[in-house]
Coordinates of C-alpha atoms in Angstrom, one line a residue:
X419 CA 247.4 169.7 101.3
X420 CA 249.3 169.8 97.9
X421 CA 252.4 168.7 99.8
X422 CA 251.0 165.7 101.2
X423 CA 249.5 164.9 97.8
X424 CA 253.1 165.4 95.9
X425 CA 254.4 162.7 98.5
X426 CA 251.7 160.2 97.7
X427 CA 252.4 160.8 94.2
X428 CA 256.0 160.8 94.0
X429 CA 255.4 157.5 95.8
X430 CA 253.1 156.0 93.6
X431 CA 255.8 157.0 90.8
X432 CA 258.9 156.0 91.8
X433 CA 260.4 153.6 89.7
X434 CA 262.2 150.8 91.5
X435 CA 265.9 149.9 90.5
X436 CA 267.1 146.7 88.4
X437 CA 269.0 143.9 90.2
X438 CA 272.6 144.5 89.1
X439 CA 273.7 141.5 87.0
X440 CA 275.6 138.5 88.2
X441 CA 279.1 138.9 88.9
X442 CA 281.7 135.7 89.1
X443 CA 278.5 133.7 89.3
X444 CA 277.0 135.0 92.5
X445 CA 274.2 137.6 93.0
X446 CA 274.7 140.8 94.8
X447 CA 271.8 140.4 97.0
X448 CA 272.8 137.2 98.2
X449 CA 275.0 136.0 101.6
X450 CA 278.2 134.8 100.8
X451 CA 277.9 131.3 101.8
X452 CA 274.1 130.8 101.0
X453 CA 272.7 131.2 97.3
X454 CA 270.0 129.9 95.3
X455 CA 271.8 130.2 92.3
X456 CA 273.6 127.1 90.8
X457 CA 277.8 128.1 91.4
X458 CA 279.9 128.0 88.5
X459 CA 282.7 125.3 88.3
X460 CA 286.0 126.7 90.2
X461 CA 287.9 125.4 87.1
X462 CA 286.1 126.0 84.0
X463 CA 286.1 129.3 82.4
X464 CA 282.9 131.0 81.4
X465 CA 282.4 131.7 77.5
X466 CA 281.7 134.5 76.3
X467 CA 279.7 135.5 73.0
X468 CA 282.3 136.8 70.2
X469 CA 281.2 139.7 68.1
X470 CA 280.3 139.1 64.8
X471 CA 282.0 140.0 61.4
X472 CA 279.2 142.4 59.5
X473 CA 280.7 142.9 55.7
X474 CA 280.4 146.3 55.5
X475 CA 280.0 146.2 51.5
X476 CA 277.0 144.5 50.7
X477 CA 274.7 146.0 53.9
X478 CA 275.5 149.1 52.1
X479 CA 274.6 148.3 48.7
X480 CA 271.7 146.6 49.8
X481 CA 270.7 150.1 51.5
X482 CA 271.0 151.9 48.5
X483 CA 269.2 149.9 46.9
X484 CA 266.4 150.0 49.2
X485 CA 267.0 153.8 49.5
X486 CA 267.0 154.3 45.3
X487 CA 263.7 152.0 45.2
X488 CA 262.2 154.0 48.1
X489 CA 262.6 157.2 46.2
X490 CA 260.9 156.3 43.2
X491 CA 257.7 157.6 42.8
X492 CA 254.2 155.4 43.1
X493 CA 253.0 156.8 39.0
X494 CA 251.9 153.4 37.2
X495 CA 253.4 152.3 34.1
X496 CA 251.1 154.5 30.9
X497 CA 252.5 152.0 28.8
X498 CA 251.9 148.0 30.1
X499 CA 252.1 146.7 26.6
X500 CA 255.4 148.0 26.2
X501 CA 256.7 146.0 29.5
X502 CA 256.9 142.6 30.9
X503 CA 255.2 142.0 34.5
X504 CA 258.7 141.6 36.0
X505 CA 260.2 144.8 34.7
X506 CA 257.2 147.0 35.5
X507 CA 258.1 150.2 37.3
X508 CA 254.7 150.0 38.7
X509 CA 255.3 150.0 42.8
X510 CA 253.2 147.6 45.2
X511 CA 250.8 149.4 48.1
X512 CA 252.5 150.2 50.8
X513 CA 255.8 149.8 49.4
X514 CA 256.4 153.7 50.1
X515 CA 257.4 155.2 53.2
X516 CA 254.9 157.7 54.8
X517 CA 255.2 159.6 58.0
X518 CA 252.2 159.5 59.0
X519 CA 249.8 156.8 57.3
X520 CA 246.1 158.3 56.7
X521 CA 244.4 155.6 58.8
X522 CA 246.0 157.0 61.5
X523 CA 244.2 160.8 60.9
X524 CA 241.2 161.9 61.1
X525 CA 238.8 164.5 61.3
X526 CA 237.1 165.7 64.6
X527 CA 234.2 168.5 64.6
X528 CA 234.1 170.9 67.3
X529 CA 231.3 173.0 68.8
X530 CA 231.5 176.2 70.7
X531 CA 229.1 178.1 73.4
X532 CA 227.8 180.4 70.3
X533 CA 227.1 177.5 67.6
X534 CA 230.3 178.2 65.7
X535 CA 231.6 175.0 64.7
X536 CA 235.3 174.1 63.1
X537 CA 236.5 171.0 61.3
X538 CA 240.3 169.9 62.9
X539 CA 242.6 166.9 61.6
X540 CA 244.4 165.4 64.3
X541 CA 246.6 162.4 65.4
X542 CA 245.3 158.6 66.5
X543 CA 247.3 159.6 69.6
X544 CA 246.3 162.8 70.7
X545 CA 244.8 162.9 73.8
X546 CA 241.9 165.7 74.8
X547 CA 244.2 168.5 76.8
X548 CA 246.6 168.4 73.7
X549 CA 243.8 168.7 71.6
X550 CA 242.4 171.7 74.0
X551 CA 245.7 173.4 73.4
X552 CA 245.1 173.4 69.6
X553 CA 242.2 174.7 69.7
X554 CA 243.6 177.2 72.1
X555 CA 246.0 178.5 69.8
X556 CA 243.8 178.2 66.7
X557 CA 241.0 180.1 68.0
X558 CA 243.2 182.6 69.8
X559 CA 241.8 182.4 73.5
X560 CA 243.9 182.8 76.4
X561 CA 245.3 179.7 77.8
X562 CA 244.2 179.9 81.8
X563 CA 244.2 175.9 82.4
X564 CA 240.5 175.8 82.5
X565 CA 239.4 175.0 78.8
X566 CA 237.9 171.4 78.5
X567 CA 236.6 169.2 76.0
X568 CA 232.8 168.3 76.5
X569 CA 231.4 164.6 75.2
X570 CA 227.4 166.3 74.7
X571 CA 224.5 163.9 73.6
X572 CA 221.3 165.7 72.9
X573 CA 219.0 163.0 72.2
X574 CA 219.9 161.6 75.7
X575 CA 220.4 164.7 77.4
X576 CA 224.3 163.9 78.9
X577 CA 227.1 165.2 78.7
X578 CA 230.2 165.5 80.7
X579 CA 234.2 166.7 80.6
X580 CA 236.5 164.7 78.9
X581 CA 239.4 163.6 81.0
X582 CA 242.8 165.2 80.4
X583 CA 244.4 161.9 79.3
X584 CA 241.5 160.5 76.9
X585 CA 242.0 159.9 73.4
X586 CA 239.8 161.9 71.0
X587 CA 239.4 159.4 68.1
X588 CA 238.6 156.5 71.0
X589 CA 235.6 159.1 72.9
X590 CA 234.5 160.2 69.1
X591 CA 234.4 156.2 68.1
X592 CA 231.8 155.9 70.9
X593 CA 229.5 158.2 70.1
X594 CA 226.3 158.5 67.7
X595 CA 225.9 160.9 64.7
X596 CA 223.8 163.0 66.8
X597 CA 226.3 163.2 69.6
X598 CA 229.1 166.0 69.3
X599 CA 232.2 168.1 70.9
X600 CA 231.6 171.1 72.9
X601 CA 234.8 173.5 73.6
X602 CA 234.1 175.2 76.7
X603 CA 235.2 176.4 80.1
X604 CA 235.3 174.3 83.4
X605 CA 236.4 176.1 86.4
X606 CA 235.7 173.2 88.2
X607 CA 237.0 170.7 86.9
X608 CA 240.3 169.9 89.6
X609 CA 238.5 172.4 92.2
X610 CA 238.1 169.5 94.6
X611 CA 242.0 169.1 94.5
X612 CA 242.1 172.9 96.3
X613 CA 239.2 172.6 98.5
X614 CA 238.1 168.8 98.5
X615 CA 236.1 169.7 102.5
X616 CA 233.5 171.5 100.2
X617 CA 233.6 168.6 97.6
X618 CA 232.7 165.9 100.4
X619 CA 231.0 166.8 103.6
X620 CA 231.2 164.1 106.4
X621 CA 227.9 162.5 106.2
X622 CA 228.7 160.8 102.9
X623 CA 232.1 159.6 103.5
X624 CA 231.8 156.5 105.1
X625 CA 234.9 156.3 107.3
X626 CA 234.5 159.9 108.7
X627 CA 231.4 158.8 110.7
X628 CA 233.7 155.4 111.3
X629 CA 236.8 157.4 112.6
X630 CA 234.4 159.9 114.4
X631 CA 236.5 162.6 113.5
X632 CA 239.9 161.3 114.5
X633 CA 241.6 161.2 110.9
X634 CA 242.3 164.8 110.0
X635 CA 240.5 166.1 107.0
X636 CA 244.1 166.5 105.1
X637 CA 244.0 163.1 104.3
X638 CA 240.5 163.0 102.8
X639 CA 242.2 163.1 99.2
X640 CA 244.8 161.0 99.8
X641 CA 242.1 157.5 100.5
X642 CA 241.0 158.5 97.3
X643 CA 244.3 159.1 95.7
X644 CA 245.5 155.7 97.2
X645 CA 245.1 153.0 95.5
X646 CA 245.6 150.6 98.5
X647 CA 242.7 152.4 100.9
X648 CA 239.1 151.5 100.5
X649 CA 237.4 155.1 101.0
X650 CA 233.2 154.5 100.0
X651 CA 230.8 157.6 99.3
X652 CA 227.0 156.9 101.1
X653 CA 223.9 158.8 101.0
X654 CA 220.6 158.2 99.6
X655 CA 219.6 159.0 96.2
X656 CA 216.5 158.4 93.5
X657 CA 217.0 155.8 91.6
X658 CA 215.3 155.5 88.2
X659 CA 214.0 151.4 88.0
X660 CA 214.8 150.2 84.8
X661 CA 212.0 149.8 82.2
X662 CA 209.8 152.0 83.6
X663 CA 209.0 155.8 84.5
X664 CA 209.0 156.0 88.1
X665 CA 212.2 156.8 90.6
X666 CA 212.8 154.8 94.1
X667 CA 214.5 156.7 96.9
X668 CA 217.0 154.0 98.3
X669 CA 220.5 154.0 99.7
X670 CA 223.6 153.6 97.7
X671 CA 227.2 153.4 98.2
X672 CA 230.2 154.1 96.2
X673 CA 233.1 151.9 96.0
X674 CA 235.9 150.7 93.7
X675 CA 234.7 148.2 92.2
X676 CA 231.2 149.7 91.7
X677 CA 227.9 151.8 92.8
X678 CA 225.4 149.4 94.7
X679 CA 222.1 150.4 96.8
X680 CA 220.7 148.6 99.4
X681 CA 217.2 146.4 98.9
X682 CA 216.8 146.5 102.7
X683 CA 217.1 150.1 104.7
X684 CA 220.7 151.2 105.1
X685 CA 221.9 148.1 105.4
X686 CA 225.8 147.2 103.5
X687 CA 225.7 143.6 104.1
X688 CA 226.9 142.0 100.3
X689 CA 223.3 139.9 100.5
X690 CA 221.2 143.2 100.5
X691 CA 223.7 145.2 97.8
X692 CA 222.2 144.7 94.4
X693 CA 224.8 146.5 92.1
X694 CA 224.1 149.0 89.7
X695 CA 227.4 149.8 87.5
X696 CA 231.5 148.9 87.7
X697 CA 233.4 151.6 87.2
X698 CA 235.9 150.4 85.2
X699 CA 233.8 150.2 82.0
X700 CA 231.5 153.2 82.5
X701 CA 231.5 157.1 82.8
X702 CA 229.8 159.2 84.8
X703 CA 227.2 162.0 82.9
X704 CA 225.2 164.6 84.2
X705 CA 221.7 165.2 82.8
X706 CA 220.3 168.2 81.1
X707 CA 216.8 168.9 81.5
X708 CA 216.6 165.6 83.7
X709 CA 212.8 166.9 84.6
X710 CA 211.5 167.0 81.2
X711 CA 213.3 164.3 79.4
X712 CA 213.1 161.5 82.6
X713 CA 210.5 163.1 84.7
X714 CA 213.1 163.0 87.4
X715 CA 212.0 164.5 90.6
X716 CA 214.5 166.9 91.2
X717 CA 217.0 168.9 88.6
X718 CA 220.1 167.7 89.9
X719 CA 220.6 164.4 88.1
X720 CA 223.5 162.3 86.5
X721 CA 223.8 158.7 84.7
X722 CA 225.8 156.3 84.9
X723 CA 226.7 155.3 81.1
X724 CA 228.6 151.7 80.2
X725 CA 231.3 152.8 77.2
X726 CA 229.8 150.0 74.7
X727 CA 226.0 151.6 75.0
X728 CA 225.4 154.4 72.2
X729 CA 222.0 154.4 72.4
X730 CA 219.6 152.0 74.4
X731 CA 218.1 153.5 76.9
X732 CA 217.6 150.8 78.6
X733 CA 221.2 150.1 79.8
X734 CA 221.2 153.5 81.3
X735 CA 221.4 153.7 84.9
X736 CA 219.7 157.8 85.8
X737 CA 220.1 158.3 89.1
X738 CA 218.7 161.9 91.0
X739 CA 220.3 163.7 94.3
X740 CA 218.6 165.9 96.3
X741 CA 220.9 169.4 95.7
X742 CA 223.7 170.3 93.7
X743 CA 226.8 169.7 96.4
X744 CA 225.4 166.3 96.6
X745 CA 225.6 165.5 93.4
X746 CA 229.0 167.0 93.1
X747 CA 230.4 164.9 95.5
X748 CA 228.9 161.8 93.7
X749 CA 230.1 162.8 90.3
X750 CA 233.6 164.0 91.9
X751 CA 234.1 160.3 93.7
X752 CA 233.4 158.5 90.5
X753 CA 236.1 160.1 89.3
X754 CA 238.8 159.5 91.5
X755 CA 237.9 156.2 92.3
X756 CA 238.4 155.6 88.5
X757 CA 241.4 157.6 87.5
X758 CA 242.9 157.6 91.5
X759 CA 246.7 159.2 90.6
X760 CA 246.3 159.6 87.2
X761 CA 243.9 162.5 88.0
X762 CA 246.0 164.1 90.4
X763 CA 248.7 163.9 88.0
X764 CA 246.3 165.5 85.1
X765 CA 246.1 168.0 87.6
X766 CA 249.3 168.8 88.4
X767 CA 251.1 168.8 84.8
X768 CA 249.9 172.8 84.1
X769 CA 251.3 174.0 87.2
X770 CA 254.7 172.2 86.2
X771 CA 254.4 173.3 82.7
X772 CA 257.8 174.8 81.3
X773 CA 258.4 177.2 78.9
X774 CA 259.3 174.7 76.1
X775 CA 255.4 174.1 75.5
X776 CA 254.0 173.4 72.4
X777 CA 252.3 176.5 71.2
X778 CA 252.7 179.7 72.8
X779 CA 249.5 181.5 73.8
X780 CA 248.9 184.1 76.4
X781 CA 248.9 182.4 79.8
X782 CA 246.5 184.5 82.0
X783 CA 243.7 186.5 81.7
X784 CA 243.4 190.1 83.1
X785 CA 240.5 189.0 85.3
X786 CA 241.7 185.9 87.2
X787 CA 245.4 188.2 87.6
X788 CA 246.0 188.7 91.3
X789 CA 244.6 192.4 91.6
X790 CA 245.8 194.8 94.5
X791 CA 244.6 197.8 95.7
X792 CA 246.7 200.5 95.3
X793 CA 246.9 204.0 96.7
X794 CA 249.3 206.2 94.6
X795 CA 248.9 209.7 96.5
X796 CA 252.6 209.7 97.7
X797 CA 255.3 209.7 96.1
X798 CA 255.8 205.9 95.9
X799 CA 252.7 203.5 95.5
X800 CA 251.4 201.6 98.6
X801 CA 249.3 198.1 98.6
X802 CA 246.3 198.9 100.6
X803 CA 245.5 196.0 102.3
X804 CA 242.4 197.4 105.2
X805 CA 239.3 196.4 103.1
X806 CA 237.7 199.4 104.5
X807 CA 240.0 201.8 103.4
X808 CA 240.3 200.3 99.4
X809 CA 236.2 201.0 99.7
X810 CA 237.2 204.7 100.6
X811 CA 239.3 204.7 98.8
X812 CA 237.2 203.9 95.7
X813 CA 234.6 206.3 96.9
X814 CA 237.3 208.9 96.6
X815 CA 237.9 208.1 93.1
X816 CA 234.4 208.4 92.2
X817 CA 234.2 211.3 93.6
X818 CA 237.3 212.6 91.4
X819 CA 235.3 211.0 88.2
X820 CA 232.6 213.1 89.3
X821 CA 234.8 216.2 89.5
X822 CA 236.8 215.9 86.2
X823 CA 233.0 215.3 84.5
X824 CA 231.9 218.7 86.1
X825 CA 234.9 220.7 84.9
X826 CA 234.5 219.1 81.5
X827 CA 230.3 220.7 81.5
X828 CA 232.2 223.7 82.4
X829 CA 234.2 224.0 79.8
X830 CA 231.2 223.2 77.2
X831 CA 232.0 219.7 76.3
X832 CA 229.2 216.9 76.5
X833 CA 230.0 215.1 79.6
X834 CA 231.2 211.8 79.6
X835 CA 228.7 210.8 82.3
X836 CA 226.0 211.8 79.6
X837 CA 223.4 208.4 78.8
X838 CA 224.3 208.9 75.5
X839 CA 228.0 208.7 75.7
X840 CA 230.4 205.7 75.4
X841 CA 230.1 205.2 78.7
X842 CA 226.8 203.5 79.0
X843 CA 227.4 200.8 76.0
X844 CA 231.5 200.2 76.1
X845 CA 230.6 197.5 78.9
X846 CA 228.9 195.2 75.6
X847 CA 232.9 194.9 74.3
X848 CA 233.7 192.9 77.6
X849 CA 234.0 188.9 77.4
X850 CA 231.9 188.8 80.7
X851 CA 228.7 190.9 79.4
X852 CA 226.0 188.4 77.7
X853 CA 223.5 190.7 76.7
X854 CA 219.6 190.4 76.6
X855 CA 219.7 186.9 78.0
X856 CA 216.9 185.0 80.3
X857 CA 217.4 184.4 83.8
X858 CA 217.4 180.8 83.1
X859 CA 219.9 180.9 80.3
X860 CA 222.2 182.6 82.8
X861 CA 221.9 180.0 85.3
X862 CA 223.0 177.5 82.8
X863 CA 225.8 179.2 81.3
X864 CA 227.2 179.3 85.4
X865 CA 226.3 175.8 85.7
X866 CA 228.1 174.7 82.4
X867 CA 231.2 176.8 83.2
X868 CA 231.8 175.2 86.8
X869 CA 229.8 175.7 90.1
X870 CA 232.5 177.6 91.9
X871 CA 233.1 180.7 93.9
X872 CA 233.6 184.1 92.3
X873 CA 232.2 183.1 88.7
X874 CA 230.0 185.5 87.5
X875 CA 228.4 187.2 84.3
X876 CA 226.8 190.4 84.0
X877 CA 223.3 190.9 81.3
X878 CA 220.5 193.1 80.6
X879 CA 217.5 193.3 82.8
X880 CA 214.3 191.6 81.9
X881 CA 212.1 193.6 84.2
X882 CA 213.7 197.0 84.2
X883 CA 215.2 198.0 80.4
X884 CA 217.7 200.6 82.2
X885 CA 219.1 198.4 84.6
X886 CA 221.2 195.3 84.4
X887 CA 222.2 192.3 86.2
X888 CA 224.8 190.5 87.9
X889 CA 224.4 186.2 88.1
X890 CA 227.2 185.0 90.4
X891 CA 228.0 182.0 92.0
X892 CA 228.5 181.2 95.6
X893 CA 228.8 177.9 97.5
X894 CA 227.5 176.1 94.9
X895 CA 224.4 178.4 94.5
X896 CA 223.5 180.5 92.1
X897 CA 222.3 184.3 93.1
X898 CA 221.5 187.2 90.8
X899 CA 222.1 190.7 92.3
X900 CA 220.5 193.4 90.2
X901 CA 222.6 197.2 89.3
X902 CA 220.2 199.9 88.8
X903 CA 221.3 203.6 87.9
X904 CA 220.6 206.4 89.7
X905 CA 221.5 210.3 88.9
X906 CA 223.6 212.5 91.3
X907 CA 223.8 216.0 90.3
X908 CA 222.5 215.4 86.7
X909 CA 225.1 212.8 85.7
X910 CA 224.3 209.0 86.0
X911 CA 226.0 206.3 87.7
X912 CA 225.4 202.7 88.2
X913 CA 225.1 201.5 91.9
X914 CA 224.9 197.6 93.4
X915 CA 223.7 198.6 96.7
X916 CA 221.3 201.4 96.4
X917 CA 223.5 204.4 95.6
X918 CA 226.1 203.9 98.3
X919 CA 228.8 202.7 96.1
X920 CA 228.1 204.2 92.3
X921 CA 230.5 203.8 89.6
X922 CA 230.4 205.5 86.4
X923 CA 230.3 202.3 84.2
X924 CA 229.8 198.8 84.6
X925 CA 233.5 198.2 84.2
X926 CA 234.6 200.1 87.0
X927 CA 231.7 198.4 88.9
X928 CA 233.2 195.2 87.9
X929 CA 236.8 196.0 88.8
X930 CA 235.8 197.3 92.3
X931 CA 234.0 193.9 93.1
X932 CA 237.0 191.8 91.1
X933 CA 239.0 193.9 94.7
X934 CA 236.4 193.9 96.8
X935 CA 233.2 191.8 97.9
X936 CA 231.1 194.4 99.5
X937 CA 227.6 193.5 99.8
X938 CA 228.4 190.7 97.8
X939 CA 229.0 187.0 99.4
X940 CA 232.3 186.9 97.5
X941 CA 234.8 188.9 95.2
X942 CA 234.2 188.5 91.6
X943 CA 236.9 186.1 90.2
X944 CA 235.8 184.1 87.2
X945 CA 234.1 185.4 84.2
X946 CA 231.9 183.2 82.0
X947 CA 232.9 183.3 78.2
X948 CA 231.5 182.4 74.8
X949 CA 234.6 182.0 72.0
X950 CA 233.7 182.0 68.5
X951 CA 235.7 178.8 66.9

């Protein structure tokens, strides 16, 4: 898949050559006995321009001078009466050179997940994944490609991620007082790029049900990616009718040069396609509380926002899908059938990132690392790659815990195991543990942080104060999966599927599903993070 994409892409890129210039009056491309050029006269000689004769003397004493007047510095004159208007040392505005000109900074406020807020001068130029980076290295995180900036208006309820190649200052021009910058994680953001059959399922791409399965599924990205196909996204979704409360279920189709639905059935004819929005002048949001704020009739809503609207309502086009993967898919089309290339290239420039990078931050985090089982018994280590034998062999280990813990009570000393130990609270120093948080505020911290496989957080119980539970994210769904402990041989453990597997703290419980799924529906891969700005 990402070879077939670099080909499209190196093809959309390629520069083409210059024509070489004329040479004794005839073009290189051209026959030698046909041309549409006019042919020199066989006897006259063509003239050439002569260089010209630069004195040396005066461009140098006029830079000097320009030099000496540059360097002065801009403090008016304390004493006008003693000076006529000519002689006055007092400089004109703008006569000095500056490297960078004020007008040209400015000051951008950014929010993070925990309220924390920092104030951050930056360029005219600077474009949102450079400005990621900063905060990146300001803040101290570690740098896994997944950090995006978030355009969030709360007195509309929208917000989405601002594109890689954006400008800041143009975004922050765009919005309201009330409207602000979020700095937070997005998994998802070029997920589609890695598994794009997930992303769009057959039934609402309109040339799979042409094709009838002919075209191979490879090049599903690459009619998107191409600017000379015409792929089109179909389905039926809510619409909310402008000026008024209620939503209409009709059919709408996506195409380049905008979203339309149909005033008659399913029907694609131009005289039944009333459009709704272009795409060239308008961004895609998703809505937050789309129930309460727009009485919508399901939670999985989005808008369709034109760039000059801050805040009218009215020119506001909500629109509602029935689940989540649909309204993925309608959210992920609007984006490449915008951007086309210059997402994939977005997407591609971290991978390709060299070591000459702009500020140098830690690259990976310890739970997105490739992790291995290992079995160390010999006398050289071995990668254990029979899922049923890393599961024994992480019973065995537990068993050893278990062992080490009883010869410690023997010896006198407080057991490790003991509730009262470190091991029961160490798990609240880890990034992935969110504490004493609803069910609901989970749900929307996986939803924020990218609906994709393996992201997960771990909290405290509602219903039961000793155990804990673990919100992951599967196929686009979120499950919860609650750890309860349990006591073997007066020590206590923490167990996922009713004592078989028990670990001694939630860490090691974390670092055995980070190896292996178990009764999960996938390994754990992604943790969700607050960062204090």
């Amino acid at each position: 898949m990402n070879s077939s994409l670099d080909s499209l892409y190196s093809t959309c890129s390629r520069v083409t050559e210059s024509v070489p210039l004329l040479k004794n009056g005839r073009s290189p491309l051209s026959n030698s006995g046909t041309s549409n050029l006019p042919s020199m006269p066989p006897r006259q000689k063509m003239q050439r321009s002569q260089p010209m004769q630069i004195q040396a003397v005066r461009y140098n004493q006029s830079k000097q001078e320009q030099l000496r007047t540059s360097s002065l510095p801009a403090i008016p004159n304390p004493f006008p009466e003693l000076s006529t208007l000519g002689s006055s040392p007092v400089l004109a505005p703008g006569s000095l050179p500056q490297n960078q000109p004020a007008s040209k900074r400015s000051v951008v406020k950014v929010f993070s997940e925990d309220g924390t807020c920092k104030m951050v001068e930056i360029l005219a130029d600077m474009t949102a994944r450079d400005f990621c980076q900063l905060l990146i290295y300001k803040s101290h995180c570690v740098d896994d490609n997944s950090w995006t900036l978030v355009e969030h208006h709360p007195h509309l309820g929208l917000e989405r991620c601002l594109e890689d190649h954006e400008l800041v200052l143009q975004i922050q021009s765009m919005m309201t007082s009330e409207s602000k910058f979020l700095f937070r994680k997005n998994y998802a953001k070029y997920e589609f790029f890695k598994n794009p059959v997930n992303f769009f399922p057959e039934q609402m791409v309109a040339w799979c049900q042409q094709s009838n399965g002919s075209i191979p599924k490879s090049e599903l990205l690459q009619n998107f990616l191409n600017a000379n196909s015409c792929p089109e996204i179909q389905g039926s979704l809510y619409v909310k009718e402008i000026g008024k409360k209620s939503w209409k279920k009709l059919f709408v189709c996506l195409r380049r040069s905008g979203l339309y639905c149909s005033m008659k059935g399913t029907s694609k004819e131009p005289r039944h396609l009333q459009g709704i929005s272009d795409l060239e002048d308008s961004n895609i949001y998703s809505l937050i509380s789309c129930k309460k704020l727009y009485n919508s009739p399901t939670d999985f809503g989005f808008c369709v926002k034109p760039n000059r609207v801050l805040t009218d309502i009215k020119e506001l086009r909500f629109l509602c899908a029935e689940d989540e993967q649909t309204r993925t898919c309608w959210m992920t089309a609007f984006r490449l059938l915008k951007y086309g290339m210059l997402l994939y290239q977005n997407y591609r420039i971290p991978q390709q990132k060299t070591a000459h990078t702009s500020f140098s931050a830690p690259v990976r985090s310890v739970s997105e690392n490739c992790l291995v089982a290992m079995d160390f018994s010999g006398q050289t280590g071995r990668v254990i790659e029979n899922p049923l034998e890393a599961q024994s062999a992480a019973v065995e280990e537990g068993h050893a815990w278990r062992k080490r813990s009883s010869r410690m009570n023997v010896l006198g000393n407080q057991s490790p195991l003991h509730p009262s130990t470190l091991s029961t609270v160490i798990h609240r120093t880890q990034p992935w543990f969110h504490g004493r948080i609803p069910r609901e505020e989970s749900q929307t911290i996986i939803k924020q942080q990218g609906l994709v496989d393996g992201l997960f957080l771990l909290r405290d119980s509602q219903s039961n104060p000793k155990a804990f539970v673990l919100t992951l994210c599967h196929h686009q769904k979120i499950k919860h999966f609650q750890i309860l402990p349990c006591e073997d041989d007066g020590q206590m453990f923490f167990s996922l599927d009713d004592g078989n597997t028990k670990f001694t703290d939630l860490i090691q419980l974390v670092e055995f599903y980070q190896l292996n799924k178990g009764v999960l529906p996938c390994k754990l891969k992604y943790h969700c993070i607050k960062v204090a700005l």
